[in-house]
Short mmCIF file of C-alpha atoms in Angstrom, two decimals:
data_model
loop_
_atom_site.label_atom_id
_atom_site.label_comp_id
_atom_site.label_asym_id
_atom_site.label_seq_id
_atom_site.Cartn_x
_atom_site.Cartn_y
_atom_site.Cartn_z
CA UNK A 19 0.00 0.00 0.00
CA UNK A 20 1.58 2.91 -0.90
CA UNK A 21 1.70 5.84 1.15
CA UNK A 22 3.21 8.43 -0.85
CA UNK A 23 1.99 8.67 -4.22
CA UNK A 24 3.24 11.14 -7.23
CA UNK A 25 0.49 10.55 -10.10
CA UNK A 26 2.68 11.91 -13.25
CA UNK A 27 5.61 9.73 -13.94
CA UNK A 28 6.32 12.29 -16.54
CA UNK A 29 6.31 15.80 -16.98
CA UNK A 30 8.37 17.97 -20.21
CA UNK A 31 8.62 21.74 -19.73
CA UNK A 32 10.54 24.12 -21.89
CA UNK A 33 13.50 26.14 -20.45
CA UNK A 34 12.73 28.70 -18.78
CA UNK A 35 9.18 28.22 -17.62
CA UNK A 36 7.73 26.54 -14.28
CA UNK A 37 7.34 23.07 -13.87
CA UNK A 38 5.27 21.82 -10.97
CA UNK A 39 5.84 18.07 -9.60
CA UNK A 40 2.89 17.50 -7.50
CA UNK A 41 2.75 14.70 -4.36
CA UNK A 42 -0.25 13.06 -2.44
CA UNK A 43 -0.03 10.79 0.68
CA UNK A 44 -2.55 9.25 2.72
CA UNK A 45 -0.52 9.33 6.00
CA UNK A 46 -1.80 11.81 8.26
CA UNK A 47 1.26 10.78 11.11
CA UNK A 48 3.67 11.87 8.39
CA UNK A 49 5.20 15.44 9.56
CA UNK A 50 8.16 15.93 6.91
CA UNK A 51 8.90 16.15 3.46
CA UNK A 52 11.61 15.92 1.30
CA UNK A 53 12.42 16.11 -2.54
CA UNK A 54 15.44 14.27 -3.76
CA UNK A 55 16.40 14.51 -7.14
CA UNK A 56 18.30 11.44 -9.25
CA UNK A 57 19.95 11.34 -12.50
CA UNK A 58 20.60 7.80 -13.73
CA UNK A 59 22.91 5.40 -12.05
CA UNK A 60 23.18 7.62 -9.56
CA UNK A 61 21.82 7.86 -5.93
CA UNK A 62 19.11 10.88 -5.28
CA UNK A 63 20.66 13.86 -3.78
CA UNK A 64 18.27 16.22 -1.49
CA UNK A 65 16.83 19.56 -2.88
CA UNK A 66 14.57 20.99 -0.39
CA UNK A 67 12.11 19.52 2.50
CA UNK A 68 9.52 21.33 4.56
CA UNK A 69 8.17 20.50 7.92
CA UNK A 70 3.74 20.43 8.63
CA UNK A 71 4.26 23.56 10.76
CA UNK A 72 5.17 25.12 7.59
CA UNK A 73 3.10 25.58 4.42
CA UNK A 74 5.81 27.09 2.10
CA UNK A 75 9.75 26.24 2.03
CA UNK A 76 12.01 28.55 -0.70
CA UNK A 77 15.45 27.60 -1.62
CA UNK A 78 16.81 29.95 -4.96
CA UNK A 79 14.11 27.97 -8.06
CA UNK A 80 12.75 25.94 -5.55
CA UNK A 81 9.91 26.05 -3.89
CA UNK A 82 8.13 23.57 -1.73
CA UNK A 83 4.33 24.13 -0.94
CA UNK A 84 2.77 22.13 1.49
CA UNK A 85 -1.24 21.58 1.61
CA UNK A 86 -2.11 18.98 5.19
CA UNK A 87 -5.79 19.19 4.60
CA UNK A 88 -5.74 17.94 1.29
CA UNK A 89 -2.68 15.69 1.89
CA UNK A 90 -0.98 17.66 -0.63
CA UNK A 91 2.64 18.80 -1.57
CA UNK A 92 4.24 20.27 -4.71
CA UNK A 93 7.57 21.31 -5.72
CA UNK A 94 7.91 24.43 -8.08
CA UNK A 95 11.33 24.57 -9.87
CA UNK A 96 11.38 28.27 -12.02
CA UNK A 97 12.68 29.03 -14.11
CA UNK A 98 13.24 25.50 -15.16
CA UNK A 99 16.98 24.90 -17.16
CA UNK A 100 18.00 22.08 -18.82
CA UNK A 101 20.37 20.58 -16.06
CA UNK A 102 17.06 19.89 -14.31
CA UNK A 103 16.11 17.33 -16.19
CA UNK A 104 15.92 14.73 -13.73
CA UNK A 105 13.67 11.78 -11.82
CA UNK A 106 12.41 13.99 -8.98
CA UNK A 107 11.63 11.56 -5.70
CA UNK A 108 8.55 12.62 -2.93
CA UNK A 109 9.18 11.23 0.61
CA UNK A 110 7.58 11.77 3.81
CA UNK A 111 8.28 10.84 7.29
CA UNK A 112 6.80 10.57 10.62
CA UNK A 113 8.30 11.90 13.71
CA UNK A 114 7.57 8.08 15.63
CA UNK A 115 9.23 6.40 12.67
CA UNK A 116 12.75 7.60 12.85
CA UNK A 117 14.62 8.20 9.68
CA UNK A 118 11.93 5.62 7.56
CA UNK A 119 11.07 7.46 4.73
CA UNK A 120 8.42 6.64 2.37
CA UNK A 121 9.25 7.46 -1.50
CA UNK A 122 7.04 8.40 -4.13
CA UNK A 123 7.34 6.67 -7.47
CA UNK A 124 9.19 9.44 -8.93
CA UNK A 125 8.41 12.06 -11.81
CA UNK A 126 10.81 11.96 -14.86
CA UNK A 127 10.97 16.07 -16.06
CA UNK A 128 12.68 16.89 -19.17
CA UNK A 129 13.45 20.47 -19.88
CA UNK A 130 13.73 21.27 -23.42
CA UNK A 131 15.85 24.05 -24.95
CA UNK B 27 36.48 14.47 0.67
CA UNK B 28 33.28 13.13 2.98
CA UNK B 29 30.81 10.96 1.67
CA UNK B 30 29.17 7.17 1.03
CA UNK B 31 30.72 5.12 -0.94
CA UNK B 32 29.02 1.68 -2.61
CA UNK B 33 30.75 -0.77 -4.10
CA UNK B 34 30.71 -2.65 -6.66
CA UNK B 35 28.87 -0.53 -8.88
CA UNK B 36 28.32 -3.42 -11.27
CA UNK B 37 27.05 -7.47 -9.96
CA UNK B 38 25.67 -10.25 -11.03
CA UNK B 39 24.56 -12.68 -9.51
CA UNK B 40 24.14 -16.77 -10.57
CA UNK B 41 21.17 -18.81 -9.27
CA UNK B 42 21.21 -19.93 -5.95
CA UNK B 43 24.10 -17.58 -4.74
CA UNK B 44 24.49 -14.98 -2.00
CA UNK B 45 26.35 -11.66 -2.96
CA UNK B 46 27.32 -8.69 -0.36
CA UNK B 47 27.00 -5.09 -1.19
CA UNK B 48 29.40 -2.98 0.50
CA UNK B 49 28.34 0.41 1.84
CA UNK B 50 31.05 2.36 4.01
CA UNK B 51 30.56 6.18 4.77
CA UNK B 52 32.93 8.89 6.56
CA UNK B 53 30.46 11.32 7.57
CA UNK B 54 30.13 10.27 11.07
CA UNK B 55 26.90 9.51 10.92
CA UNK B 56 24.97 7.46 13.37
CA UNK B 57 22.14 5.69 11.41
CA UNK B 58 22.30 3.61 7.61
CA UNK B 59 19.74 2.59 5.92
CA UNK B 60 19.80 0.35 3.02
CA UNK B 61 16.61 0.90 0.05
CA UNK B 62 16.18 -0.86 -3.20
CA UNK B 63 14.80 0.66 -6.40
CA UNK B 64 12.72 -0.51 -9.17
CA UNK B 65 11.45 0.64 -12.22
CA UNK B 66 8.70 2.96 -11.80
CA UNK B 67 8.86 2.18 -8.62
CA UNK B 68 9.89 4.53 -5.38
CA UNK B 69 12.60 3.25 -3.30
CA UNK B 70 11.89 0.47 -0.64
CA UNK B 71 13.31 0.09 2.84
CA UNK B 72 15.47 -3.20 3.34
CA UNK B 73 16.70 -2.48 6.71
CA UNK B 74 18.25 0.37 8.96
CA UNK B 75 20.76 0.90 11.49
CA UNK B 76 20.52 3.65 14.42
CA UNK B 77 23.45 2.52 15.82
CA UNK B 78 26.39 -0.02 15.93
CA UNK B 79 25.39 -3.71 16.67
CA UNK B 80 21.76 -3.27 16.04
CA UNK B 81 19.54 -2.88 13.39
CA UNK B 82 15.92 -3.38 12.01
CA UNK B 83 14.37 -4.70 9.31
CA UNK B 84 12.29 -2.01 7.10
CA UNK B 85 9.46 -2.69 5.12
CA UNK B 86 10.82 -5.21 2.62
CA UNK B 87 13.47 -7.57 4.43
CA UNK B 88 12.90 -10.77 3.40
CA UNK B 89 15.75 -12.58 1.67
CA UNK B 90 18.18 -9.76 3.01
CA UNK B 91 20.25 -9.82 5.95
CA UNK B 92 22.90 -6.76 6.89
CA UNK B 93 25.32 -6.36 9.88
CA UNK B 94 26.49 -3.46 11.60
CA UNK B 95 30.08 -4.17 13.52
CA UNK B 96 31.56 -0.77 12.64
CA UNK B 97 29.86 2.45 12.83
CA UNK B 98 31.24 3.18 9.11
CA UNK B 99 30.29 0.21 7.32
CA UNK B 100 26.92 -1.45 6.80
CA UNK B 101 26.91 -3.95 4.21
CA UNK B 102 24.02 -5.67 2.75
CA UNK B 103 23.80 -9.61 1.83
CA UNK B 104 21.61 -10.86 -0.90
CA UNK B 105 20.43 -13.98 -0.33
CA UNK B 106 19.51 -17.26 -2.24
CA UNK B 107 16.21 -16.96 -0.53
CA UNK B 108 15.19 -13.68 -2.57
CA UNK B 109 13.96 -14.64 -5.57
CA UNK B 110 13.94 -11.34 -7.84
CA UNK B 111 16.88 -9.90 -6.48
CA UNK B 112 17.80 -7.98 -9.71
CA UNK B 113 17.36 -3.91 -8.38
CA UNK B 114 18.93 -0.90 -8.11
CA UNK B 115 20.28 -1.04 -4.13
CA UNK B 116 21.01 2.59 -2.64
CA UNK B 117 22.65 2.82 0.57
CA UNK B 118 21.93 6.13 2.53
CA UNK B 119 23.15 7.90 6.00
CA UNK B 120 21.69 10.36 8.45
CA UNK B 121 23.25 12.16 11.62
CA UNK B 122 19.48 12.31 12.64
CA UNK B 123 15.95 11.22 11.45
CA UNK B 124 15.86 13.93 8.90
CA UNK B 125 17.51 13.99 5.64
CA UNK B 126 19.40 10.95 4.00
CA UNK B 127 22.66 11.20 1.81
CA UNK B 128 22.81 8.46 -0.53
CA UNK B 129 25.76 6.94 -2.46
CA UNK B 130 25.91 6.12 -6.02
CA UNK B 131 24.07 2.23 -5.78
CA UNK B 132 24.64 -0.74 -7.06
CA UNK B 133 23.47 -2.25 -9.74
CA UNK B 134 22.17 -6.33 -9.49
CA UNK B 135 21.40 -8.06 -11.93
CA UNK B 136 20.73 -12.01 -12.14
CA UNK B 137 22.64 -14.19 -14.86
#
């Protein structure tokens, strides 16, 4: 049963527009989020998290919203280059399961020149 | 230069044999964690380590074990008793329970 679900396993944007990854899990225990972003044969590196008593997180083109009554989180990258192109990886945690998080499928984004 | 470092990058496996992944990091970090990744699919808790000598099994342990004698290494056995062991196997860190650093994975693959 998966607990942390992200719907498009694609997404293409063109440089220098937005492209919005969205997230949904079912969890309501789970109190952290993360995106971690993977280029083949490679492990995922992190890019930005947010805690529930947040509902926004900025870093530079990335922005984490977070939405608890819908169960709802979304990463905005913008504006979008081409090194972004990526497998972007949702995870959540809970504060009573220490350090177990639980991934998303992953959304493939391909920025085009 | 810190970091996690996974080795071999590259196995294969034949029927009926068990292969170790090696997983060593110098970040000082307390807990490990090993997850396997397959296509279209997130990544999947094998097991986890919060400290030296003990360790638990995550959500998909069967025909895995792992040991933990040194707080640097944490290496992973494959078993005969997993029967679709062919996966992408990322080892990860943390000096808490919030963020994991992952190394580069290993890739298995059954001959």
């Amino acid at each position: 049963d998966q607990q942390v679900k992200q719907n498009s396993p694609s997404l293409s944007v063109q440089e220098g527009r937005i492209s919005i990854l969205n997230c949904d899990y079912t969890n309501s225990m789970f109190d952290y989020f993360l995106w971690y972003k993977k280029y083949p044969a490679e492990g995922p590196t992190f890019l930005i998290s947010i805690s529930s008593i947040k509902d926004k997180n900025e870093d530079g083109r990335f922005t984490v919203f977070l939405n608890k009554s819908a169960k709802h989180l979304s990463l905005h990258i913008v504006p979008s280059q081409p090194g972004d192109s990526a497998v972007y990886f949702c995870a959540a945690s809970a504060s009573d399961s220490w350090g177990k998080l639980q991934f998303g499928a992953g959304t493939q984004v391909v920025v085009t020149p | 230069d810190g970091g996690i470092t996974q080795s071999p990058k590259y196995l294969f496996r034949k029927e009926g044999q068990n292969v170790t992944l090696s997983c060593e990091q110098n970040l000082n970090h307390d807990a490990m964690y090993w997850y396997r990744q397959d296509p279209g699919q997130g990544l999947r808790l094998i097991y986890y380590s919060q400290i030296v000598n003990d360790f638990q099994k995550g959500d998909i342990a069967e025909g895995y074990s792992v040991s933990r004698e040194k707080k640097e290494s944490f290496p992973l056995t494959v078993t005969s008793a997993q029967k679709n062991p062919t996966a992408f196997y990322l080892c990860a860190s943390s000096i808490s329970d919030e963020k994991l650093f992952f190394g580069s994975g290993t890739q298995l693959s059954v001959l």
